[in-house]
PDB file of C-alpha atoms in Angstrom:
ATOM      1  CA  MET O 134     -24.441  13.592  19.856  1.00  0.00           C
ATOM      2  CA  SER O 135     -21.750  14.474  22.339  1.00  0.00           C
ATOM      3  CA  GLN O 136     -19.513  11.872  21.086  1.00  0.00           C
ATOM      4  CA  VAL O 137     -19.200  13.483  17.518  1.00  0.00           C
ATOM      5  CA  PRO O 138     -17.256  16.569  18.837  1.00  0.00           C
ATOM      6  CA  ALA O 139     -15.155  14.356  20.849  1.00  0.00           C
ATOM      7  CA  LEU O 140     -14.219  12.521  17.870  1.00  0.00           C
ATOM      8  CA  ILE O 141     -13.591  15.525  15.847  1.00  0.00           C
ATOM      9  CA  GLN O 142     -11.449  16.834  18.611  1.00  0.00           C
ATOM     10  CA  ARG O 143      -9.194  13.779  18.649  1.00  0.00           C
ATOM     11  CA  GLN O 144      -8.918  13.963  14.921  1.00  0.00           C
ATOM     12  CA  GLN O 145      -7.879  17.639  14.921  1.00  0.00           C
ATOM     13  CA  GLN O 146      -5.320  16.830  17.598  1.00  0.00           C
ATOM     14  CA  LEU O 147      -3.734  13.928  15.409  1.00  0.00           C
ATOM     15  CA  VAL O 148      -3.758  16.290  12.521  1.00  0.00           C
ATOM     16  CA  ARG O 149      -1.629  18.979  14.558  1.00  0.00           C
ATOM     17  CA  SER O 150       0.552  16.043  15.477  1.00  0.00           C
ATOM     18  CA  ILE O 151       0.967  15.458  11.761  1.00  0.00           C
ATOM     19  CA  GLU O 152       1.612  18.970  11.083  1.00  0.00           C
ATOM     20  CA  ASP O 153       4.239  19.229  13.976  1.00  0.00           C
ATOM     21  CA  SER O 154       5.897  16.096  12.581  1.00  0.00           C
ATOM     22  CA  LEU O 155       6.632  17.576   9.151  1.00  0.00           C
ATOM     23  CA  PRO O 156      10.038  18.799   9.587  1.00  0.00           C
ATOM     24  CA  ARG O 157      11.256  15.447  11.129  1.00  0.00           C
ATOM     25  CA  LEU O 158       9.360  13.624   8.192  1.00  0.00           C
ATOM     26  CA  LYS O 159      11.186  15.752   5.608  1.00  0.00           C
ATOM     27  CA  GLU O 160      14.588  14.572   7.129  1.00  0.00           C
ATOM     28  CA  VAL O 161      13.583  10.814   6.702  1.00  0.00           C
ATOM     29  CA  ALA O 162      11.537  10.753   3.311  1.00  0.00           C
ATOM     30  CA  PRO O 163      13.534  10.589  -0.034  1.00  0.00           C
ATOM     31  CA  PRO O 164      13.504  13.618  -2.265  1.00  0.00           C
ATOM     32  CA  SER O 165      11.034  11.886  -4.357  1.00  0.00           C
ATOM     33  CA  VAL O 166       8.100  12.291  -1.657  1.00  0.00           C
ATOM     34  CA  ASP O 167       6.167  15.249  -2.043  1.00  0.00           C
ATOM     35  CA  LEU O 168       5.628  16.184   1.648  1.00  0.00           C
ATOM     36  CA  ASP O 169       2.401  18.590   0.817  1.00  0.00           C
ATOM     37  CA  LYS O 170       0.646  15.503  -0.711  1.00  0.00           C
ATOM     38  CA  PHE O 171       1.856  13.342   2.053  1.00  0.00           C
ATOM     39  CA  LYS O 172       0.573  15.470   4.801  1.00  0.00           C
ATOM     40  CA  ARG O 173      -2.861  15.725   2.633  1.00  0.00           C
ATOM     41  CA  LEU O 174      -3.211  11.898   2.327  1.00  0.00           C
ATOM     42  CA  ALA O 175      -2.232  11.431   6.071  1.00  0.00           C
ATOM     43  CA  MET O 176      -5.010  13.988   7.086  1.00  0.00           C
ATOM     44  CA  ALA O 177      -7.453  12.512   4.952  1.00  0.00           C
ATOM     45  CA  TYR O 178      -6.711   9.095   6.251  1.00  0.00           C
ATOM     46  CA  VAL O 179      -7.205  10.355   9.896  1.00  0.00           C
ATOM     47  CA  TYR O 180     -10.500  12.079   8.925  1.00  0.00           C
ATOM     48  CA  ASN O 181     -11.942   8.956   6.778  1.00  0.00           C
ATOM     49  CA  ASN O 182     -10.968   6.278   9.508  1.00  0.00           C
ATOM     50  CA  PRO O 183     -12.594   7.260  12.810  1.00  0.00           C
ATOM     51  CA  ALA O 184     -11.052   4.182  14.652  1.00  0.00           C
ATOM     52  CA  LEU O 185      -7.589   6.021  14.187  1.00  0.00           C
ATOM     53  CA  ALA O 186      -8.448   8.634  16.684  1.00  0.00           C
ATOM     54  CA  ASP O 187      -8.902   5.987  19.368  1.00  0.00           C
ATOM     55  CA  CYS O 188      -5.101   4.966  18.773  1.00  0.00           C
ATOM     56  CA  ASP O 189      -2.259   6.019  20.558  1.00  0.00           C
ATOM     57  CA  PRO O 190      -0.942   9.237  18.569  1.00  0.00           C
ATOM     58  CA  VAL O 191       2.704   8.235  18.921  1.00  0.00           C
ATOM     59  CA  SER O 192       1.959   4.961  17.177  1.00  0.00           C
ATOM     60  CA  LEU O 193       0.344   6.912  14.291  1.00  0.00           C
ATOM     61  CA  ARG O 194       3.394   9.125  13.967  1.00  0.00           C
ATOM     62  CA  ALA O 195       5.716   6.037  13.993  1.00  0.00           C
ATOM     63  CA  ALA O 196       3.452   4.540  11.168  1.00  0.00           C
ATOM     64  CA  LEU O 197       3.839   7.729   9.292  1.00  0.00           C
ATOM     65  CA  PHE O 198       7.543   7.821   9.786  1.00  0.00           C
ATOM     66  CA  GLU O 199       7.821   4.266   8.402  1.00  0.00           C
ATOM     67  CA  CYS O 200       5.696   5.359   5.322  1.00  0.00           C
ATOM     68  CA  ALA O 201       7.954   8.401   4.801  1.00  0.00           C
ATOM     69  CA  THR O 202      11.082   6.408   5.305  1.00  0.00           C
ATOM     70  CA  TYR O 203       9.980   3.954   2.600  1.00  0.00           C
ATOM     71  CA  GLY O 204       8.824   6.531   0.441  1.00  0.00           C
ATOM     72  CA  LEU O 205       5.282   5.449   0.395  1.00  0.00           C
ATOM     73  CA  TYR O 206       2.200   7.373   0.625  1.00  0.00           C
ATOM     74  CA  PRO O 207      -0.365   6.325   3.289  1.00  0.00           C
ATOM     75  CA  SER O 208      -3.468   6.220   1.029  1.00  0.00           C
ATOM     76  CA  SER O 209      -6.118   3.420   0.493  1.00  0.00           C
ATOM     77  CA  VAL O 210      -6.656   5.149  -2.967  1.00  0.00           C
ATOM     78  CA  LEU O 211      -2.718   5.210  -4.285  1.00  0.00           C
ATOM     79  CA  ASN O 212      -2.607   1.543  -2.619  1.00  0.00           C
ATOM     80  CA  GLU O 213       0.867   2.160  -1.381  1.00  0.00           C
ATOM     81  CA  ALA O 214       0.484   1.897   2.391  1.00  0.00           C
ATOM     82  CA  TYR O 215      -2.308   1.414   4.690  1.00  0.00           C
ATOM     83  CA  LEU O 216      -2.534   2.688   8.223  1.00  0.00           C
ATOM     84  CA  ILE O 217      -4.504   0.101  10.219  1.00  0.00           C
ATOM     85  CA  PRO O 218      -5.606   0.568  13.809  1.00  0.00           C
ATOM     86  CA  PHE O 219      -4.692  -2.696  15.844  1.00  0.00           C
ATOM     87  CA  LYS O 220      -5.166  -2.981  19.419  1.00  0.00           C
ATOM     88  CA  ASN O 221      -4.958   0.774  20.284  1.00  0.00           C
ATOM     89  CA  LYS O 222      -1.826   1.195  18.010  1.00  0.00           C
ATOM     90  CA  VAL O 223      -1.400   2.318  14.346  1.00  0.00           C
ATOM     91  CA  LYS O 224       0.318  -0.278  12.104  1.00  0.00           C
ATOM     92  CA  MET O 225       1.806   0.723   8.707  1.00  0.00           C
ATOM     93  CA  ILE O 226       0.824  -2.132   6.265  1.00  0.00           C
ATOM     94  CA  PRO O 227       2.353  -1.711   2.755  1.00  0.00           C
ATOM     95  CA  HIS O 228       0.068  -2.794  -0.166  1.00  0.00           C
ATOM     96  CA  TRP O 229       1.553  -5.007  -2.887  1.00  0.00           C
ATOM     97  CA  ILE O 230       1.681  -1.906  -5.207  1.00  0.00           C
ATOM     98  CA  GLY O 231       3.910  -0.292  -2.426  1.00  0.00           C
ATOM     99  CA  LEU O 232       5.910  -3.451  -2.235  1.00  0.00           C
ATOM    100  CA  LEU O 233       6.425  -3.399  -5.890  1.00  0.00           C
ATOM    101  CA  LYS O 234       7.322   0.269  -5.806  1.00  0.00           C
ATOM    102  CA  LEU O 235      10.103  -0.456  -3.294  1.00  0.00           C
ATOM    103  CA  ALA O 236      11.349  -3.391  -5.325  1.00  0.00           C
ATOM    104  CA  LYS O 237      11.679  -1.355  -8.302  1.00  0.00           C
ATOM    105  CA  ARG O 238      13.876   1.280  -6.591  1.00  0.00           C
ATOM    106  CA  GLY O 239      16.262  -1.441  -5.576  1.00  0.00           C
ATOM    107  CA  ALA O 240      17.722  -4.302  -7.910  1.00  0.00           C
ATOM    108  CA  LEU O 241      14.707  -5.293  -9.353  1.00  0.00           C
ATOM    109  CA  LYS O 242      14.124  -2.761 -12.136  1.00  0.00           C
ATOM    110  CA  ASP O 243      11.703  -4.475 -14.522  1.00  0.00           C
ATOM    111  CA  LEU O 244       9.134  -6.769 -12.695  1.00  0.00           C
ATOM    112  CA  ARG O 245       6.263  -8.125 -14.650  1.00  0.00           C
ATOM    113  CA  ALA O 246       2.998  -9.633 -13.004  1.00  0.00           C
ATOM    114  CA  TYR O 247       0.697 -11.979 -14.721  1.00  0.00           C
ATOM    115  CA  VAL O 248      -2.659 -13.730 -13.688  1.00  0.00           C
ATOM    116  CA  VAL O 249      -3.367 -17.416 -15.241  1.00  0.00           C
ATOM    117  CA  TYR O 250      -6.837 -18.019 -15.929  1.00  0.00           C
ATOM    118  CA  LYS O 251      -8.608 -21.702 -16.488  1.00  0.00           C
ATOM    119  CA  GLN O 252      -8.865 -20.813 -20.186  1.00  0.00           C
ATOM    120  CA  ASP O 253      -4.967 -20.121 -20.585  1.00  0.00           C
ATOM    121  CA  GLU O 254      -2.399 -22.607 -21.527  1.00  0.00           C
ATOM    122  CA  PHE O 255      -0.089 -22.715 -18.724  1.00  0.00           C
ATOM    123  CA  SER O 256       2.686 -25.038 -17.837  1.00  0.00           C
ATOM    124  CA  ILE O 257       5.912 -24.827 -15.438  1.00  0.00           C
ATOM    125  CA  GLU O 258       8.736 -27.202 -15.053  1.00  0.00           C
ATOM    126  CA  TYR O 259      11.269 -27.162 -12.299  1.00  0.00           C
ATOM    127  CA  GLY O 260      14.672 -29.038 -12.180  1.00  0.00           C
ATOM    128  CA  PHE O 261      18.009 -28.631 -14.447  1.00  0.00           C
ATOM    129  CA  ASN O 262      15.904 -27.298 -17.526  1.00  0.00           C
ATOM    130  CA  GLU O 263      13.522 -24.884 -15.925  1.00  0.00           C
ATOM    131  CA  SER O 264      10.707 -23.479 -18.163  1.00  0.00           C
ATOM    132  CA  LEU O 265       7.614 -21.551 -17.761  1.00  0.00           C
ATOM    133  CA  ILE O 266       5.108 -21.308 -20.826  1.00  0.00           C
ATOM    134  CA  HIS O 267       1.894 -19.157 -20.612  1.00  0.00           C
ATOM    135  CA  ARG O 268      -0.195 -18.734 -23.684  1.00  0.00           C
ATOM    136  CA  PRO O 269      -3.169 -16.359 -22.605  1.00  0.00           C
ATOM    137  CA  ASN O 270      -6.451 -16.752 -24.151  1.00  0.00           C
ATOM    138  CA  PHE O 271      -8.130 -13.482 -24.773  1.00  0.00           C
ATOM    139  CA  ASP O 272     -11.345 -14.875 -26.123  1.00  0.00           C
ATOM    140  CA  HIS O 273     -13.134 -14.906 -22.888  1.00  0.00           C
ATOM    141  CA  ASP O 274     -14.448 -12.951 -19.932  1.00  0.00           C
ATOM    142  CA  PHE O 275     -11.950 -12.356 -17.400  1.00  0.00           C
ATOM    143  CA  LYS O 276     -13.853 -13.498 -14.185  1.00  0.00           C
ATOM    144  CA  ASP O 277     -12.112 -13.866 -10.698  1.00  0.00           C
ATOM    145  CA  GLU O 278     -13.455 -17.395 -10.472  1.00  0.00           C
ATOM    146  CA  ASP O 279     -11.481 -18.535 -13.520  1.00  0.00           C
ATOM    147  CA  ILE O 280      -8.135 -17.385 -11.904  1.00  0.00           C
ATOM    148  CA  THR O 281      -5.946 -20.417 -11.149  1.00  0.00           C
ATOM    149  CA  GLY O 282      -2.647 -18.630 -10.203  1.00  0.00           C
ATOM    150  CA  CYS O 283      -0.534 -15.654 -10.893  1.00  0.00           C
ATOM    151  CA  TYR O 284       3.439 -15.178 -10.931  1.00  0.00           C
ATOM    152  CA  VAL O 285       5.856 -12.415 -11.454  1.00  0.00           C
ATOM    153  CA  VAL O 286       9.066 -12.612 -13.526  1.00  0.00           C
ATOM    154  CA  LYS O 287      11.914 -10.125 -13.730  1.00  0.00           C
TER     155      LYS O 287
END
């Protein structure tokens, strides 16, 4: 029972650290980042992941600064970036949705991702006359075990 208050105390210290970091986060975040939303999501991450309370607080701030710099929200709900405890440090790991968001901000404005199922017609040819043909078959149940591949085109 005595560990629960200690955990809550460490989480509250991390939350205060997040609040203290907001002015500096504002300096590095792109204008599109809503800092109130960023703060709420970061705090929720701390409270929903007790393992973060055992990590170095400086590494948590560094991970949050990395999120803010890239304009990604730390959230397992929005799937833009995850804060992962690893050997007493917090690492920011972008989700593929976050990577797609970053790519769309740059030179890649129109990316489309597709999943290929075994029921689909699919062929790809490399060389001087490259081609990709994908004719989806929509007359089947879309089950994970039927996935044969995926690809992205711009």
